Structure formats: C-alpha cells, structure tokens
Amino acid sequence: MRKKGDDKMMLRKSGYKATPARLAILNVFKRAKKPLSAQEVIETLHETDQATVYRTLKSLEEKGILRHIDLRHNHAHYELADLAEHHHLVCLECGKIEIVHHCGMEETQNRIVRSSKHFAEIKQHALEFYGVCKSCAARQKKL
Amino acid sequence: MRKKGDDKMMLRKSGYKATPARLAILNVFKRAKKPLSAQEVIETLHETDQATVYRTLKSLEEKGILRHIDLRHNHAHYELADLAEHHHLVCLECGKIEIVHHCGMEETQNRIVRSSKHFAEIKQHALEFYGVCKSCAARQKKL
DNA sequence: TTATAAATGCGAATTATTTGCAAATAATTT
DNA sequence: AAATTATTTGCAAATAATTCGCATTTATAA
C-alpha cells in the first residue's frame, strides 16, 4: 500500500498537479474493497464537484493509475491499477461483485464457482482487448 | 445464418411474441459486422420507438439471443449470441472495433496483434464473469 | 513572489436509459 | 373468423450518467 506522500510524487511523475481532489480520490480507491463507480466516489467526497470527479477518473485511467472495469451496470467502474491480477464475478440479478484471484480461464469457470463464497453459477464471461489501432498509432507519431 | 421464418419460431420458443419490431431488430443484427449500440439500432429502424428498442435488446439478452458487449464507450453494445466464439479489439483512441477469432489468452496477445489487420498494439484486456450469486439463486428457487 | 498552465466549481447541456400508462396487437380460444 | 387476453408498443416525461463552457482558483516552476 502506497504512503500518503508517495501519491503526490506519483501524480507529478505522471505529469499531473498533486491537487487535494486527486489525492482524495486516490484515497477513496485505496480504502475500497471493490470497483467503484463515479457516483460512489462523488457520494464519498461530497466536497468535490462531480465534473471534477469524472475528469479525474478519466485522466487517472489514461495514465494507467486507475483501471476501467465494465460490470454491465449502466455506468463505468474503476479500481486501482496496481492491484494484483484478478477478475470479477458479477451477479446478473443484483449486481453483487466478488473479486476472483488465481484465474486460469473458461475451463476454470467451474472451479471458480466452487471456490466462490457468494456465487452459485457462472453463465457468461467477457474478454475484451484494449489497444491502439494502426491509424491512431500513425497519427500519434506525427504529432 | 438463420432464415426469416426461423426467427418467428425462435422468438416463440423463447416465450416471446414474434412482433415486427423484434424481427426487425434481429435482422439489423444479422446484417451487422460488429457489435451495435442501442442508438445504432434506433437510427437504423427509425420506425421503431427507442423505448421499444431498449426493452427488446434487454429481453433478447436475457434469453441469450443477444449478447451484451462492453467496449468502454459510454453505452452498451450487443451482438447475436450464436456467432462463433470471438473477442474484440477496441481502439482506446478512436473506438474502432475488430473481431478476433481463434483466441487463446494473454500470452496470445502478441500473436493477436501481429495477425490483426487494424491494430498496432494491445495495452489491456478485460475479462469478467457473469453469473448468479447464491442469495439470488435462493430467492429464485422460492418464487 | 509571481507568472502561468493546469485544475476546479458551477450551471447547463448532452447522452443514455427507464418508466407509467393508454392503445394496439399477436396468439389463443371459442 | 371473432372474441379474449396477456404482451407489447408508442409516447411523453423522468431519471441516470457524463460532458461542456467558462470564470475563478491554485500548484508548481522560475
């Protein structure tokens, strides 16, 4: 777990100002046990404007400090990117989330369910890759 | 590829009425080469109300006829569930989507990029499992 | 300190999705 | 074929999620 002062350094190293809003948002994520939505962050930090929260989440994501998580709720979730590799069990009915470590893959689904505390069944999984397409890569080189 | 009449049967077998709106929506997906958003469907079928489109997408998803795809745009995408297994390359810059067949996994990421027509780099991937948690499973048994 | 680019707050705008309800209609029964 | 009925639809309005413009503030570098 990172110490307080380290976050300031970390933000500066990423080219950001170490503002109170950003430090507060990072702290919310450090305390969180699961991916958080923008709304959850906003409710926790009622002193910070929602536009600031949205902007901060997006820029921290761009620098790889936060990771964007899609849970098929109708809004984005985020978590700290430096967490150990893991995946999420998402309840199609109530939205409950459970963290899964030690993942192998589809064949492993059954094993995961058996060792899960809260889930009875896995019905689907989603795997998406995120990267940069060639035309964007070319354009970026030019700039 | 399913024939026209088969869709009617298929919908009825799933417990739905075979309405013009549903058949039209299915046809939009059959013609599509990539996952579609609700807006894209609405624009294609300007004779169908948006509420109907949203409701239809959701119910077709519930019956496993459509598959929900998260592409980190700010809205859901869907595709026909009976497509061969595949994943998606999503450009973090412009949102371009490419279908990837023959996926293995993370170690395979490099191979995927090399054989991709449009992508220069994969930076991240997301893998989520969707299922039913124990408390929801219990509640469903009762009803 | 001061200069300045970056970041914030505020309000309003956009986008995405959902809801309630009356009218329409597909499938079933007669 | 008409009557019945539970679904489904359209419409309009509500809500949720996210973004934007702009004036003001502020972290940092000089």
Short mmCIF file of N, CA, C and O (backbone and C1' of nucleotides) in Angstrom, two decimals, chain C residues 28-30, chain D residues 1-5:
data_model
loop_
_atom_site.label_atom_id
_atom_site.label_comp_id
_atom_site.label_asym_id
_atom_site.label_seq_id
_atom_site.Cartn_x
_atom_site.Cartn_y
_atom_site.Cartn_z
P DT C 28 -50.18 -19.57 -29.39
"O5'" DT C 28 -51.55 -19.63 -28.57
"C5'" DT C 28 -51.71 -18.77 -27.43
"C4'" DT C 28 -53.15 -18.84 -27.01
"C3'" DT C 28 -53.81 -20.20 -27.25
"O3'" DT C 28 -54.43 -20.61 -26.05
"C1'" DT C 28 -55.13 -18.47 -28.19
P DT C 29 -55.18 -22.02 -25.96
"O5'" DT C 29 -56.70 -21.55 -26.03
"C5'" DT C 29 -57.14 -20.49 -25.16
"C4'" DT C 29 -58.56 -20.12 -25.53
"C3'" DT C 29 -59.50 -21.32 -25.66
"O3'" DT C 29 -60.69 -21.03 -24.95
"C1'" DT C 29 -59.63 -19.96 -27.59
P DT C 30 -61.79 -22.16 -24.76
"O5'" DT C 30 -62.96 -21.59 -25.68
"C5'" DT C 30 -63.41 -20.24 -25.50
"C4'" DT C 30 -64.32 -19.86 -26.65
"C3'" DT C 30 -65.42 -20.88 -26.95
"O3'" DT C 30 -66.66 -20.21 -27.04
"C1'" DT C 30 -64.25 -20.32 -28.93
P DA D 1 -61.63 -16.87 -42.33
"O5'" DA D 1 -62.52 -16.37 -41.16
"C5'" DA D 1 -63.82 -15.89 -41.50
"C4'" DA D 1 -64.46 -15.40 -40.25
"C3'" DA D 1 -63.90 -14.07 -39.75
"O3'" DA D 1 -64.98 -13.38 -39.14
"C1'" DA D 1 -63.47 -15.75 -38.14
P DA D 2 -64.76 -11.89 -38.71
"O5'" DA D 2 -65.09 -12.06 -37.17
"C5'" DA D 2 -66.33 -12.64 -36.79
"C4'" DA D 2 -66.33 -12.79 -35.29
"C3'" DA D 2 -65.99 -11.52 -34.53
"O3'" DA D 2 -66.81 -11.48 -33.38
"C1'" DA D 2 -64.40 -13.18 -33.99
P DA D 3 -66.66 -10.29 -32.30
"O5'" DA D 3 -66.05 -11.11 -31.07
"C5'" DA D 3 -66.72 -12.29 -30.62
"C4'" DA D 3 -65.99 -12.82 -29.42
"C3'" DA D 3 -65.69 -11.75 -28.38
"O3'" DA D 3 -65.84 -12.34 -27.09
"C1'" DA D 3 -63.65 -12.69 -29.16
P DT D 4 -65.44 -11.53 -25.77
"O5'" DT D 4 -63.98 -12.08 -25.49
"C5'" DT D 4 -63.81 -13.48 -25.29
"C4'" DT D 4 -62.38 -13.72 -24.80
"C3'" DT D 4 -61.93 -12.77 -23.70
"O3'" DT D 4 -61.39 -13.57 -22.65
"C1'" DT D 4 -60.34 -12.82 -25.46
P DT D 5 -60.97 -12.91 -21.27
"O5'" DT D 5 -59.41 -12.78 -21.47
"C5'" DT D 5 -58.65 -13.94 -21.82
"C4'" DT D 5 -57.19 -13.55 -21.91
"C3'" DT D 5 -56.77 -12.45 -20.93
"O3'" DT D 5 -55.46 -12.73 -20.49
"C1'" DT D 5 -56.26 -11.77 -23.09
#
